[in-house]
GROMACS .gro file of C-alpha atoms in nm:
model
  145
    1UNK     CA    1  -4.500   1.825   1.648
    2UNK     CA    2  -4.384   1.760   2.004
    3UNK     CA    3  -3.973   1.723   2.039
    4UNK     CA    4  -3.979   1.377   2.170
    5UNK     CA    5  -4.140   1.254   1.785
    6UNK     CA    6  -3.837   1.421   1.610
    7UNK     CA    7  -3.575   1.243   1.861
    8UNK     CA    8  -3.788   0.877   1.805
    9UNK     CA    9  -3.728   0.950   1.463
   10UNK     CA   10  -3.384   1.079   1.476
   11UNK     CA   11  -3.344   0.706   1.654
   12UNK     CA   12  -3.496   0.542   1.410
   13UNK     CA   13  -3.323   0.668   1.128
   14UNK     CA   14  -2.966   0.604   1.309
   15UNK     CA   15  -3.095   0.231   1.342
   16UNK     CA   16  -3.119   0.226   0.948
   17UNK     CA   17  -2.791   0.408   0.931
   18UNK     CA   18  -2.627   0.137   1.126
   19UNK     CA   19  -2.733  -0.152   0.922
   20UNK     CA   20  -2.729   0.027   0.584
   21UNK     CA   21  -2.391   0.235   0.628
   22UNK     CA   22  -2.419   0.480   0.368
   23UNK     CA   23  -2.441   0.805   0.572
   24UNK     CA   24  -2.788   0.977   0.419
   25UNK     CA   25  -2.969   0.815   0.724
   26UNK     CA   26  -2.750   0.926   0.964
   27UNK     CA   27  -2.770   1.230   0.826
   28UNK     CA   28  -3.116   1.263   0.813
   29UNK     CA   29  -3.105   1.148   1.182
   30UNK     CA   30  -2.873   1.460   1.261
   31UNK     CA   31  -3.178   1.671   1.070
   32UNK     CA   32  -3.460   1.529   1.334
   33UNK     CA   33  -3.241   1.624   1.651
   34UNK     CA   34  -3.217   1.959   1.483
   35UNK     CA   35  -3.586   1.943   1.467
   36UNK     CA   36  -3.626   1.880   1.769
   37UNK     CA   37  -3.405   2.112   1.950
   38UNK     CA   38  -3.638   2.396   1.721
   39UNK     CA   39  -3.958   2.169   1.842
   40UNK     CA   40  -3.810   2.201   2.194
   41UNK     CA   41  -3.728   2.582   2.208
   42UNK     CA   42  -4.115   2.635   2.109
   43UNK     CA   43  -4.104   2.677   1.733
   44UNK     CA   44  -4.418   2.583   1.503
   45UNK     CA   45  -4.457   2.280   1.296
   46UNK     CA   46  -4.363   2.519   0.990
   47UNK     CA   47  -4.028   2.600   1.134
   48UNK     CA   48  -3.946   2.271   1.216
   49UNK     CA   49  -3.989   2.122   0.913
   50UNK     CA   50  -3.749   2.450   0.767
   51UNK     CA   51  -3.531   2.343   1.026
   52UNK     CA   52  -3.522   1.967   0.880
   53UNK     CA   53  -3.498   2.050   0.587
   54UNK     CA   54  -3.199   2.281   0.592
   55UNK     CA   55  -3.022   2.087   0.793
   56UNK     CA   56  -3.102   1.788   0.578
   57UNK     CA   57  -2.965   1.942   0.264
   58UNK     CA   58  -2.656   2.084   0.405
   59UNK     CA   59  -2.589   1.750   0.600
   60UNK     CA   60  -2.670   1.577   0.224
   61UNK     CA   61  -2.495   1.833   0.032
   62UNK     CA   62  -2.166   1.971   0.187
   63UNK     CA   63  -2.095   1.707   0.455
   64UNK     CA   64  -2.192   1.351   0.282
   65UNK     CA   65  -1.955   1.402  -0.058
   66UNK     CA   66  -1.675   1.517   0.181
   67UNK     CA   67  -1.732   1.226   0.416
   68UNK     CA   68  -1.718   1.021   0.162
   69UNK     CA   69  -1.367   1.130  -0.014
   70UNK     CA   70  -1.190   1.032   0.343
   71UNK     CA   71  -1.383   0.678   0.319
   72UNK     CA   72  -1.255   0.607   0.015
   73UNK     CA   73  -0.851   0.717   0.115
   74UNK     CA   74  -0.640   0.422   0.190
   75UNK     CA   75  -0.475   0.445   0.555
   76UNK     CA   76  -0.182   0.677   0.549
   77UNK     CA   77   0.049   0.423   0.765
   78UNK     CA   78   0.045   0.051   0.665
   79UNK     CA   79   0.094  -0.231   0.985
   80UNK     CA   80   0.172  -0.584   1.039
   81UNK     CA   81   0.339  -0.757   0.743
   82UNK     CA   82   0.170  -0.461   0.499
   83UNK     CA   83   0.465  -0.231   0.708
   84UNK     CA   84   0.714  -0.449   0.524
   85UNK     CA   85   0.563  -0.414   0.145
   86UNK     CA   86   0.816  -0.205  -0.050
   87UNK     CA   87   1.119  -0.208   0.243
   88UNK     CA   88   1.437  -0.305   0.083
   89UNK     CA   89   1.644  -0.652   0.231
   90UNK     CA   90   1.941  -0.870   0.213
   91UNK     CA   91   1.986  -1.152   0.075
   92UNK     CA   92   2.120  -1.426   0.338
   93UNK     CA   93   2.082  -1.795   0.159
   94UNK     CA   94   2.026  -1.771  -0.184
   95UNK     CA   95   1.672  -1.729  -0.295
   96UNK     CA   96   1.505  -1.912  -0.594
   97UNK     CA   97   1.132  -1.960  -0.669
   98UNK     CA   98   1.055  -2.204  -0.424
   99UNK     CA   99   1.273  -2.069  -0.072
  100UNK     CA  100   1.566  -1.889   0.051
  101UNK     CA  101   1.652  -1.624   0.300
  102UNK     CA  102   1.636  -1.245   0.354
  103UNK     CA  103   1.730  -1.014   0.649
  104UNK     CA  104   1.413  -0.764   0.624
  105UNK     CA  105   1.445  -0.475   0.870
  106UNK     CA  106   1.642  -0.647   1.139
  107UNK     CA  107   1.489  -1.039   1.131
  108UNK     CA  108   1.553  -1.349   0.908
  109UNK     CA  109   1.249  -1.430   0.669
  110UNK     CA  110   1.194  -1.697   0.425
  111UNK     CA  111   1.143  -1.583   0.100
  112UNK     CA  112   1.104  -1.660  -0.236
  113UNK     CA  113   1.171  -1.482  -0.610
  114UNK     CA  114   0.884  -1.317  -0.755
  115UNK     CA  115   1.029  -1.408  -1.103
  116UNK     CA  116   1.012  -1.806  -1.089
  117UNK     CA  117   1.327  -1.803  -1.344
  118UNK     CA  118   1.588  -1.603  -1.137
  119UNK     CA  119   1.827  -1.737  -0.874
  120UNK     CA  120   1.936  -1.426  -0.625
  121UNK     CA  121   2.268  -1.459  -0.463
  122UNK     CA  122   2.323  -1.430  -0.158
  123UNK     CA  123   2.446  -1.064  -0.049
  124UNK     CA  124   2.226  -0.922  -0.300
  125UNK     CA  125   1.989  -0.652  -0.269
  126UNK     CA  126   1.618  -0.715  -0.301
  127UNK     CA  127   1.296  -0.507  -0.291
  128UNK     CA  128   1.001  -0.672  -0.107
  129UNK     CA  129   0.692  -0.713  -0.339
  130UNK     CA  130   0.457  -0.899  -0.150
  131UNK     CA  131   0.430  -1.113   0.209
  132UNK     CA  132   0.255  -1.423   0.220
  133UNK     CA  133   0.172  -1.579   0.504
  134UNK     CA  134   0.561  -1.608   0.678
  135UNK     CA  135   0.697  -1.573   0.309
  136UNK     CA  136   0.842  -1.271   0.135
  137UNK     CA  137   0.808  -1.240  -0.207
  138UNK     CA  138   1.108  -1.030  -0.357
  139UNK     CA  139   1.277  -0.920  -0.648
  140UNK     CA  140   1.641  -0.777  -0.694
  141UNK     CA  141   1.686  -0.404  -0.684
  142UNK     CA  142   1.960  -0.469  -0.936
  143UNK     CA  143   2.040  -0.656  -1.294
  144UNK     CA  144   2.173  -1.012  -1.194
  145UNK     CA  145   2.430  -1.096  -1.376
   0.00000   0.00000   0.00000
């Protein structure tokens, strides 16, 4: 089969890869430009479709299942607002279920008490539990009294 078939081919296969996302097609498109690099040096139809094939099942086999454990990893570094899940602040005003205020790593935010009953004072410690929107949602790093 000439060369320029398996690189059509490799083409059409990324297309599906970009509108299906799940990495065989690519894949299989990375076997057809191996193809055709062996269609291009002057090997027979026999050896190119070895050549797929390998290079389809070791794409399939050792690359996809690795590819697919660094998909599924969450981001090592968190930004924005996610940066702030977790940090520990001070209370400012004191902070019930519906407002208050917090100094969160160097700036004033509103926030508000996770647990609707408590009532933070203000000077306590808090941990940051969730941001929404412009709020932070906290909850005291210590027993209130």
């Amino acid at each position: 089969m000439p060369w320029f078939v398996w690189l059509l081919t490799a083409a059409a296969l990324g297309v599906a890869e970009f509108f299906t996302l799940t990495l065989v097609f690519g894949l299989l498109a990375g076997a057809a430009l191996v193809a055709a690099v062996v269609a291009g040096v002057g090997v027979g139809l026999l050896g190119q479709f070895v050549a797929l094939a390998l290079a389809a099942a070791a794409g399939l086999v050792l690359v996809r299942p690795v590819a697919l454990r660094h998909m599924e990893q969450q981001p090592l570094t968190r930004e924005g607002s996610d940066a702030l899940i977790g940090k520990r602040a001070e209370v400012m005003q004191e902070v019930t279920a519906t407002r208050g205020l917090i100094r969160l790593s160097g700036e004033e935010w509103s926030a508000r008490a996770l647990d609707e009953s408590l009532v933070i004072p203000a000077g306590a410690l808090v941990d940051v539990m969730e941001i929404e929107g412009a709020t932070a949602i906290v909850y005291p790093r210590e027993l209130l009294p």
